[in-house]
Amino acid sequence: MKQHLTSINDIAKALGVSASTVSRALKDHPDISQATRERIKAFAEKVNYRPNALALSLKKQVSFTIGIVIPEIIHHFFSSVISGIEEIAYGKGYRVMICQSNEDAKRERTNIQALLDHRVDGLLVCMSKTTSGFSHFADAFNNQVPVVFFDRVCKEIDTDKVITDDFNGARLITSHLIETGCRNILHLGTHPQLDIGQERFQGYLKALYEHDIPYNSQLAIVCDTMDAVSAQTELIKSLLPQIDGIFAVNDSTAIAAMRLAKSLGYKIPENIAVAGFGDDPVAALVDPSLTTAQQKGYEMGMEAMNLLLNRISNPETIHTPRIKVFEPALRKRQSTRF
Amino acid sequence: MKQHLTSINDIAKALGVSASTVSRALKDHPDISQATRERIKAFAEKVNYRPNALALSLKKQVSFTIGIVIPEIIHHFFSSVISGIEEIAYGKGYRVMICQSNEDAKRERTNIQALLDHRVDGLLVCMSKTTSGFSHFADAFNNQVPVVFFDRVCKEIDTDKVITDDFNGARLITSHLIETGCRNILHLGTHPQLDIGQERFQGYLKALYEHDIPYNSQLAIVCDTMDAVSAQTELIKSLLPQIDGIFAVNDSTAIAAMRLAKSLGYKIPENIAVAGFGDDPVAALVDPSLTTAQQKGYEMGMEAMNLLLNRISNPETIHTPRIKVFEPALRKRQSTRF
DNA sequence: GCTATCTTCGCAATCGATTGCGGGAAAATC
DNA sequence: GATTTTCCCGCAATCGATTGCGAAGATAGC
């Protein structure tokens, strides 16, 4: 920004009028005569004048920028949420600033602070796995900067949220496994403190209960990434002989587990049926293709942005928090039986 | 941004001093007595004062924001580039504004314009497939806003570029196919106007030439997405009997082609060896896993950001354009023979 | 006691754009 | 010809922060 893009003052000086006249002429204010108006407009066109968005934001106290905080952009789900957000934002003339927390609570805080420093008009947040406090969200909220959470939400803040019905999704998946013949289903889940993981685990339990299958706590282990599967290969190996199904908390974990089982000679889904969660594009491409629950990232992004826009446009209104729940659809594929 | 976060003037009024005193006190200017300095600092701390980044940018003519324009964030390669960019940017106190062109030249133009309006300090761009002119890049460049291209670069603009050695990557892949026994290699490529696709096609040709294999133009077709494979199923089917290898311009096309061949009873890699380009995470997960050329998105992002920072920090210097070429590494997997 | 020096702080301009208010000149009215 | 109205446009403040310059008040020096 070393440059000096032509400002309204430059035009004023060049044409021997005042800056206010230029400003008014450019927006067809009736106070300006047609002659000068056309003269100014022509000149502005010629020098390719563009208003300084920074100055406008400062003056108008509205930045038309919204901040997004996500764990990692690299994950398909998050990048599709961003696409959904951007699609709506773009149409309404908003820009987005995206920050990654990398699942680090401290970085999440500094990101939020930086976005507030930039005077974003609102925030869209998916919490990191390690976030415990929530004062940074409260800060924003108290400063009249609307916040909408998506996917991993903050219970303590009373605002709009866009989530997947993790409980029912997991119940759906697990029921499907059971109804296609599984009785001993291994659950690869997250650490208990992660709400989403808890919900999915509860859905798993619920499905077992509904089908009169006793819960075997040895069949629920913490293992929610490909690396975790590698790290716990021996444990999983030792469990494989006694199971006939696997429900993993996400697709990549499911795929890793499936590969492991396959490599040991188990037939998928004949010996062991496998299901994931999320419907990552990989799920359709692996062999056998993976049964999973479809999470609608793009739509969730659009919905979150719409909720945020609603709050931004009606700052005076007292908003009763809306919780938008997206029901995941079962995507039956070849990794489970029929 | 309806709120009024406490400004330097609020502090000044509350403490009965001038705004300039507050400003100086907060940055330990020697002109301010220790007493008032501490009083101001304590108060600022109490009300959680944070300088308005917008006002600072306007005053200092430096926004510490850089603009990124990419085709689609959803693609793994692009999101890893963004992660690389962000990693460097974050460390240097820069924020990023990300815009997607969705492969639309017009949207790319408006995105660039919007970023310039926001007075970004620099631009990192990967062109859309449909971009033909380049005046929008020239605009930025002429206004002293540094631009660095990555992956899909603009030849006409004389600036730094970060690219993959597509030619050699394709040659490497094709040679590998040939050296493991393939003689009739189908090439699934892009439209000829896309430089990257051209480079890869030329690499393919070069490898054939180096191994004394005549080029059969019937074996080079335009087909660079999964959908394109579906659309051209019949054509590809008709070619399969006469080929023993496939080199696709990207991994997802390779995977789609591989699935098609598999479904028709061809054994991979025994009957037909398959290779892609890019090393998308899926490549390692499909069955058989896909041989491909690794494109280092994260590193390319870091490099692009570093080049841009160099230009931003030395605006007066006359920079001789640097072209940073990343050599893709061959990732041998199960879809090709040994 | 008077001048010189230093400490400490405020005024005002600036970045770019907006906007209420007021004022000068031309046109209209009596 | 004097007054009122209308038309055009500029002044100045504002948004938040910075900074050169100048100016009080305190202290020091003689």
PDB file of N, CA and C (backbone and C1' of nucleotides) in Angstrom, chain D:
ATOM      1  P    DG D   1     -32.521  50.794 -11.276  1.00  0.00           P
ATOM      2  O5'  DG D   1     -32.775  50.524  -9.735  1.00  0.00           O
ATOM      3  C5'  DG D   1     -33.183  51.578  -8.894  1.00  0.00           C
ATOM      4  C4'  DG D   1     -33.746  50.967  -7.638  1.00  0.00           C
ATOM      5  C3'  DG D   1     -32.753  50.168  -6.808  1.00  0.00           C
ATOM      6  O3'  DG D   1     -33.088  50.317  -5.430  1.00  0.00           O
ATOM      7  C1'  DG D   1     -34.508  48.747  -7.482  1.00  0.00           C
ATOM      8  P    DA D   2     -31.977  49.981  -4.320  1.00  0.00           P
ATOM      9  O5'  DA D   2     -32.842  49.019  -3.379  1.00  0.00           O
ATOM     10  C5'  DA D   2     -34.092  49.469  -2.872  1.00  0.00           C
ATOM     11  C4'  DA D   2     -34.876  48.276  -2.345  1.00  0.00           C
ATOM     12  C3'  DA D   2     -34.078  47.348  -1.422  1.00  0.00           C
ATOM     13  O3'  DA D   2     -34.870  47.008  -0.298  1.00  0.00           O
ATOM     14  C1'  DA D   2     -34.980  46.107  -3.230  1.00  0.00           C
ATOM     15  P    DT D   3     -34.233  46.096   0.878  1.00  0.00           P
ATOM     16  O5'  DT D   3     -34.999  44.726   0.650  1.00  0.00           O
ATOM     17  C5'  DT D   3     -36.423  44.718   0.498  1.00  0.00           C
ATOM     18  C4'  DT D   3     -36.875  43.338   0.080  1.00  0.00           C
ATOM     19  C3'  DT D   3     -36.306  42.185   0.906  1.00  0.00           C
ATOM     20  O3'  DT D   3     -37.365  41.359   1.365  1.00  0.00           O
ATOM     21  C1'  DT D   3     -36.043  41.736  -1.395  1.00  0.00           C
ATOM     22  P    DT D   4     -37.062  40.234   2.501  1.00  0.00           P
ATOM     23  O5'  DT D   4     -37.420  38.889   1.728  1.00  0.00           O
ATOM     24  C5'  DT D   4     -38.601  38.832   0.916  1.00  0.00           C
ATOM     25  C4'  DT D   4     -38.461  37.734  -0.102  1.00  0.00           C
ATOM     26  C3'  DT D   4     -38.040  36.368   0.456  1.00  0.00           C
ATOM     27  O3'  DT D   4     -38.992  35.390   0.084  1.00  0.00           O
ATOM     28  C1'  DT D   4     -36.755  36.930  -1.452  1.00  0.00           C
ATOM     29  P    DT D   5     -39.021  33.964   0.813  1.00  0.00           P
ATOM     30  O5'  DT D   5     -38.548  32.998  -0.365  1.00  0.00           O
ATOM     31  C5'  DT D   5     -39.153  33.128  -1.658  1.00  0.00           C
ATOM     32  C4'  DT D   5     -38.253  32.522  -2.706  1.00  0.00           C
ATOM     33  C3'  DT D   5     -37.737  31.109  -2.389  1.00  0.00           C
ATOM     34  O3'  DT D   5     -38.244  30.210  -3.363  1.00  0.00           O
ATOM     35  C1'  DT D   5     -36.006  32.499  -3.264  1.00  0.00           C
ATOM     36  P    DT D   6     -38.071  28.630  -3.194  1.00  0.00           P
ATOM     37  O5'  DT D   6     -36.884  28.337  -4.224  1.00  0.00           O
ATOM     38  C5'  DT D   6     -36.893  28.958  -5.504  1.00  0.00           C
ATOM     39  C4'  DT D   6     -35.548  28.763  -6.182  1.00  0.00           C
ATOM     40  C3'  DT D   6     -34.936  27.371  -5.975  1.00  0.00           C
ATOM     41  O3'  DT D   6     -34.649  26.809  -7.247  1.00  0.00           O
ATOM     42  C1'  DT D   6     -33.332  29.074  -5.528  1.00  0.00           C
ATOM     43  P    DC D   7     -34.146  25.314  -7.394  1.00  0.00           P
ATOM     44  O5'  DC D   7     -32.618  25.516  -7.812  1.00  0.00           O
ATOM     45  C5'  DC D   7     -32.291  26.584  -8.692  1.00  0.00           C
ATOM     46  C4'  DC D   7     -30.782  26.757  -8.732  1.00  0.00           C
ATOM     47  C3'  DC D   7     -29.987  25.448  -8.673  1.00  0.00           C
ATOM     48  O3'  DC D   7     -28.973  25.486  -9.670  1.00  0.00           O
ATOM     49  C1'  DC D   7     -29.216  26.948  -7.010  1.00  0.00           C
ATOM     50  P    DC D   8     -28.288  24.104 -10.135  1.00  0.00           P
ATOM     51  O5'  DC D   8     -26.781  24.393  -9.736  1.00  0.00           O
ATOM     52  C5'  DC D   8     -26.547  25.008  -8.505  1.00  0.00           C
ATOM     53  C4'  DC D   8     -25.123  25.446  -8.402  1.00  0.00           C
ATOM     54  C3'  DC D   8     -24.150  24.282  -8.252  1.00  0.00           C
ATOM     55  O3'  DC D   8     -22.872  24.641  -8.768  1.00  0.00           O
ATOM     56  C1'  DC D   8     -24.395  25.451  -6.180  1.00  0.00           C
ATOM     57  P    DC D   9     -21.742  23.524  -8.876  1.00  0.00           P
ATOM     58  O5'  DC D   9     -20.986  23.726  -7.494  1.00  0.00           O
ATOM     59  C5'  DC D   9     -20.374  24.981  -7.237  1.00  0.00           C
ATOM     60  C4'  DC D   9     -20.114  25.132  -5.766  1.00  0.00           C
ATOM     61  C3'  DC D   9     -19.167  24.113  -5.146  1.00  0.00           C
ATOM     62  O3'  DC D   9     -17.895  24.727  -4.969  1.00  0.00           O
ATOM     63  C1'  DC D   9     -20.951  24.743  -3.687  1.00  0.00           C
ATOM     64  P    DG D  10     -16.644  23.905  -4.478  1.00  0.00           P
ATOM     65  O5'  DG D  10     -16.385  24.518  -3.032  1.00  0.00           O
ATOM     66  C5'  DG D  10     -16.340  25.929  -2.871  1.00  0.00           C
ATOM     67  C4'  DG D  10     -16.330  26.289  -1.395  1.00  0.00           C
ATOM     68  C3'  DG D  10     -15.284  25.558  -0.558  1.00  0.00           C
ATOM     69  O3'  DG D  10     -14.755  26.470   0.398  1.00  0.00           O
ATOM     70  C1'  DG D  10     -17.447  25.082   0.298  1.00  0.00           C
ATOM     71  P    DC D  11     -13.472  26.076   1.253  1.00  0.00           P
ATOM     72  O5'  DC D  11     -13.972  26.229   2.759  1.00  0.00           O
ATOM     73  C5'  DC D  11     -15.037  27.095   3.059  1.00  0.00           C
ATOM     74  C4'  DC D  11     -15.467  26.939   4.505  1.00  0.00           C
ATOM     75  C3'  DC D  11     -14.420  26.350   5.449  1.00  0.00           C
ATOM     76  O3'  DC D  11     -14.541  26.987   6.710  1.00  0.00           O
ATOM     77  C1'  DC D  11     -16.314  24.928   5.373  1.00  0.00           C
ATOM     78  P    DA D  12     -13.448  26.772   7.839  1.00  0.00           P
ATOM     79  O5'  DA D  12     -14.050  25.588   8.706  1.00  0.00           O
ATOM     80  C5'  DA D  12     -15.398  25.683   9.145  1.00  0.00           C
ATOM     81  C4'  DA D  12     -15.822  24.372   9.791  1.00  0.00           C
ATOM     82  C3'  DA D  12     -14.722  23.652  10.578  1.00  0.00           C
ATOM     83  O3'  DA D  12     -15.291  23.156  11.767  1.00  0.00           O
ATOM     84  C1'  DA D  12     -15.630  22.179   9.009  1.00  0.00           C
ATOM     85  P    DA D  13     -14.375  22.656  12.966  1.00  0.00           P
ATOM     86  O5'  DA D  13     -15.194  21.407  13.499  1.00  0.00           O
ATOM     87  C5'  DA D  13     -16.616  21.441  13.472  1.00  0.00           C
ATOM     88  C4'  DA D  13     -17.159  20.037  13.331  1.00  0.00           C
ATOM     89  C3'  DA D  13     -16.415  18.984  14.162  1.00  0.00           C
ATOM     90  O3'  DA D  13     -17.358  18.170  14.834  1.00  0.00           O
ATOM     91  C1'  DA D  13     -16.510  18.316  11.900  1.00  0.00           C
ATOM     92  P    DT D  14     -16.906  17.190  15.961  1.00  0.00           P
ATOM     93  O5'  DT D  14     -16.932  15.778  15.239  1.00  0.00           O
ATOM     94  C5'  DT D  14     -18.091  15.341  14.547  1.00  0.00           C
ATOM     95  C4'  DT D  14     -17.789  14.079  13.781  1.00  0.00           C
ATOM     96  C3'  DT D  14     -16.802  13.139  14.486  1.00  0.00           C
ATOM     97  O3'  DT D  14     -17.467  11.958  14.863  1.00  0.00           O
ATOM     98  C1'  DT D  14     -16.322  13.352  12.166  1.00  0.00           C
ATOM     99  P    DC D  15     -16.918  11.136  16.135  1.00  0.00           P
ATOM    100  O5'  DC D  15     -16.312   9.833  15.434  1.00  0.00           O
ATOM    101  C5'  DC D  15     -17.108   8.994  14.609  1.00  0.00           C
ATOM    102  C4'  DC D  15     -16.218   8.114  13.778  1.00  0.00           C
ATOM    103  C3'  DC D  15     -14.950   7.682  14.514  1.00  0.00           C
ATOM    104  O3'  DC D  15     -15.149   6.400  15.075  1.00  0.00           O
ATOM    105  C1'  DC D  15     -14.506   8.365  12.244  1.00  0.00           C
ATOM    106  P    DG D  16     -14.560   6.199  16.577  1.00  0.00           P
ATOM    107  O5'  DG D  16     -12.996   6.032  16.315  1.00  0.00           O
ATOM    108  C5'  DG D  16     -12.519   4.859  15.705  1.00  0.00           C
ATOM    109  C4'  DG D  16     -11.005   4.922  15.584  1.00  0.00           C
ATOM    110  C3'  DG D  16     -10.267   5.201  16.885  1.00  0.00           C
ATOM    111  O3'  DG D  16      -9.242   4.235  17.010  1.00  0.00           O
ATOM    112  C1'  DG D  16      -9.554   6.700  15.210  1.00  0.00           C
ATOM    113  P    DA D  17      -8.296   4.239  18.276  1.00  0.00           P
ATOM    114  O5'  DA D  17      -6.935   4.807  17.691  1.00  0.00           O
ATOM    115  C5'  DA D  17      -6.289   4.082  16.653  1.00  0.00           C
ATOM    116  C4'  DA D  17      -5.242   4.947  15.996  1.00  0.00           C
ATOM    117  C3'  DA D  17      -4.119   5.408  16.920  1.00  0.00           C
ATOM    118  O3'  DA D  17      -2.915   4.808  16.469  1.00  0.00           O
ATOM    119  C1'  DA D  17      -4.905   7.169  15.508  1.00  0.00           C
ATOM    120  P    DT D  18      -1.535   5.138  17.222  1.00  0.00           P
ATOM    121  O5'  DT D  18      -0.920   6.316  16.361  1.00  0.00           O
ATOM    122  C5'  DT D  18      -0.699   6.102  14.979  1.00  0.00           C
ATOM    123  C4'  DT D  18      -0.114   7.341  14.352  1.00  0.00           C
ATOM    124  C3'  DT D  18       1.149   7.873  15.037  1.00  0.00           C
ATOM    125  O3'  DT D  18       2.124   8.049  14.029  1.00  0.00           O
ATOM    126  C1'  DT D  18      -0.414   9.614  14.708  1.00  0.00           C
ATOM    127  P    DT D  19       3.661   8.167  14.429  1.00  0.00           P
ATOM    128  O5'  DT D  19       3.940   9.736  14.320  1.00  0.00           O
ATOM    129  C5'  DT D  19       3.595  10.423  13.134  1.00  0.00           C
ATOM    130  C4'  DT D  19       3.825  11.909  13.322  1.00  0.00           C
ATOM    131  C3'  DT D  19       4.979  12.286  14.258  1.00  0.00           C
ATOM    132  O3'  DT D  19       5.648  13.413  13.723  1.00  0.00           O
ATOM    133  C1'  DT D  19       3.025  13.323  14.982  1.00  0.00           C
ATOM    134  P    DG D  20       7.211  13.564  13.918  1.00  0.00           P
ATOM    135  O5'  DG D  20       7.418  15.083  13.455  1.00  0.00           O
ATOM    136  C5'  DG D  20       6.861  15.533  12.229  1.00  0.00           C
ATOM    137  C4'  DG D  20       6.408  16.987  12.345  1.00  0.00           C
ATOM    138  C3'  DG D  20       7.419  17.928  12.999  1.00  0.00           C
ATOM    139  O3'  DG D  20       7.373  19.194  12.338  1.00  0.00           O
ATOM    140  C1'  DG D  20       5.423  17.928  14.263  1.00  0.00           C
ATOM    141  P    DC D  21       8.463  20.299  12.656  1.00  0.00           P
ATOM    142  O5'  DC D  21       7.672  21.326  13.585  1.00  0.00           O
ATOM    143  C5'  DC D  21       6.406  21.827  13.145  1.00  0.00           C
ATOM    144  C4'  DC D  21       5.707  22.498  14.315  1.00  0.00           C
ATOM    145  C3'  DC D  21       6.611  23.416  15.150  1.00  0.00           C
ATOM    146  O3'  DC D  21       6.038  24.709  15.196  1.00  0.00           O
ATOM    147  C1'  DC D  21       5.326  21.992  16.532  1.00  0.00           C
ATOM    148  P    DG D  22       6.863  25.952  15.717  1.00  0.00           P
ATOM    149  O5'  DG D  22       5.907  26.549  16.832  1.00  0.00           O
ATOM    150  C5'  DG D  22       4.478  26.386  16.719  1.00  0.00           C
ATOM    151  C4'  DG D  22       3.870  26.348  18.108  1.00  0.00           C
ATOM    152  C3'  DG D  22       4.543  27.291  19.113  1.00  0.00           C
ATOM    153  O3'  DG D  22       3.539  27.913  19.897  1.00  0.00           O
ATOM    154  C1'  DG D  22       4.506  25.126  19.991  1.00  0.00           C
ATOM    155  P    DA D  23       3.860  29.254  20.685  1.00  0.00           P
ATOM    156  O5'  DA D  23       2.749  29.246  21.824  1.00  0.00           O
ATOM    157  C5'  DA D  23       1.831  28.149  21.926  1.00  0.00           C
ATOM    158  C4'  DA D  23       1.793  27.652  23.360  1.00  0.00           C
ATOM    159  C3'  DA D  23       2.416  28.616  24.379  1.00  0.00           C
ATOM    160  O3'  DA D  23       1.614  28.617  25.540  1.00  0.00           O
ATOM    161  C1'  DA D  23       3.418  26.517  24.584  1.00  0.00           C
ATOM    162  P    DA D  24       1.315  29.959  26.321  1.00  0.00           P
ATOM    163  O5'  DA D  24       0.342  29.450  27.493  1.00  0.00           O
ATOM    164  C5'  DA D  24       0.782  29.511  28.829  1.00  0.00           C
ATOM    165  C4'  DA D  24       0.954  28.102  29.369  1.00  0.00           C
ATOM    166  C3'  DA D  24       1.512  28.110  30.785  1.00  0.00           C
ATOM    167  O3'  DA D  24       0.518  27.621  31.676  1.00  0.00           O
ATOM    168  C1'  DA D  24       2.670  26.526  29.381  1.00  0.00           C
ATOM    169  P    DG D  25       0.440  28.179  33.131  1.00  0.00           P
ATOM    170  O5'  DG D  25       1.477  27.265  33.935  1.00  0.00           O
ATOM    171  C5'  DG D  25       1.268  25.867  33.973  1.00  0.00           C
ATOM    172  C4'  DG D  25       2.545  25.180  34.422  1.00  0.00           C
ATOM    173  C3'  DG D  25       3.188  25.825  35.656  1.00  0.00           C
ATOM    174  O3'  DG D  25       3.294  24.840  36.676  1.00  0.00           O
ATOM    175  C1'  DG D  25       4.803  25.449  33.926  1.00  0.00           C
ATOM    176  P    DA D  26       3.821  25.211  38.117  1.00  0.00           P
ATOM    177  O5'  DA D  26       5.235  24.475  38.088  1.00  0.00           O
ATOM    178  C5'  DA D  26       5.297  23.126  37.624  1.00  0.00           C
ATOM    179  C4'  DA D  26       6.743  22.708  37.479  1.00  0.00           C
ATOM    180  C3'  DA D  26       7.629  23.110  38.663  1.00  0.00           C
ATOM    181  O3'  DA D  26       8.476  22.020  39.011  1.00  0.00           O
ATOM    182  C1'  DA D  26       8.548  23.959  36.657  1.00  0.00           C
ATOM    183  P    DT D  27       9.199  22.056  40.443  1.00  0.00           P
ATOM    184  O5'  DT D  27      10.719  22.187  40.004  1.00  0.00           O
ATOM    185  C5'  DT D  27      11.256  21.296  39.015  1.00  0.00           C
ATOM    186  C4'  DT D  27      12.486  21.909  38.384  1.00  0.00           C
ATOM    187  C3'  DT D  27      13.549  22.384  39.379  1.00  0.00           C
ATOM    188  O3'  DT D  27      14.709  21.570  39.246  1.00  0.00           O
ATOM    189  C1'  DT D  27      13.236  23.931  37.577  1.00  0.00           C
ATOM    190  P    DA D  28      15.951  21.816  40.167  1.00  0.00           P
ATOM    191  O5'  DA D  28      16.932  22.603  39.192  1.00  0.00           O
ATOM    192  C5'  DA D  28      17.053  22.162  37.832  1.00  0.00           C
ATOM    193  C4'  DA D  28      17.926  23.128  37.067  1.00  0.00           C
ATOM    194  C3'  DA D  28      19.167  23.600  37.826  1.00  0.00           C
ATOM    195  O3'  DA D  28      20.289  23.550  36.957  1.00  0.00           O
ATOM    196  C1'  DA D  28      17.881  25.479  37.134  1.00  0.00           C
ATOM    197  P    DG D  29      21.727  23.737  37.539  1.00  0.00           P
ATOM    198  O5'  DG D  29      22.108  25.180  36.975  1.00  0.00           O
ATOM    199  C5'  DG D  29      21.959  25.453  35.576  1.00  0.00           C
ATOM    200  C4'  DG D  29      22.217  26.929  35.332  1.00  0.00           C
ATOM    201  C3'  DG D  29      23.413  27.493  36.101  1.00  0.00           C
ATOM    202  O3'  DG D  29      24.238  28.244  35.215  1.00  0.00           O
ATOM    203  C1'  DG D  29      21.489  28.814  36.508  1.00  0.00           C
ATOM    204  P    DC D  30      25.651  28.722  35.692  1.00  0.00           P
ATOM    205  O5'  DC D  30      25.402  30.271  35.946  1.00  0.00           O
ATOM    206  C5'  DC D  30      24.840  31.081  34.909  1.00  0.00           C
ATOM    207  C4'  DC D  30      24.590  32.476  35.441  1.00  0.00           C
ATOM    208  C3'  DC D  30      25.695  33.023  36.355  1.00  0.00           C
ATOM    209  O3'  DC D  30      26.083  34.330  35.943  1.00  0.00           O
ATOM    210  C1'  DC D  30      23.588  33.275  37.386  1.00  0.00           C
TER     211       DC D  30
END
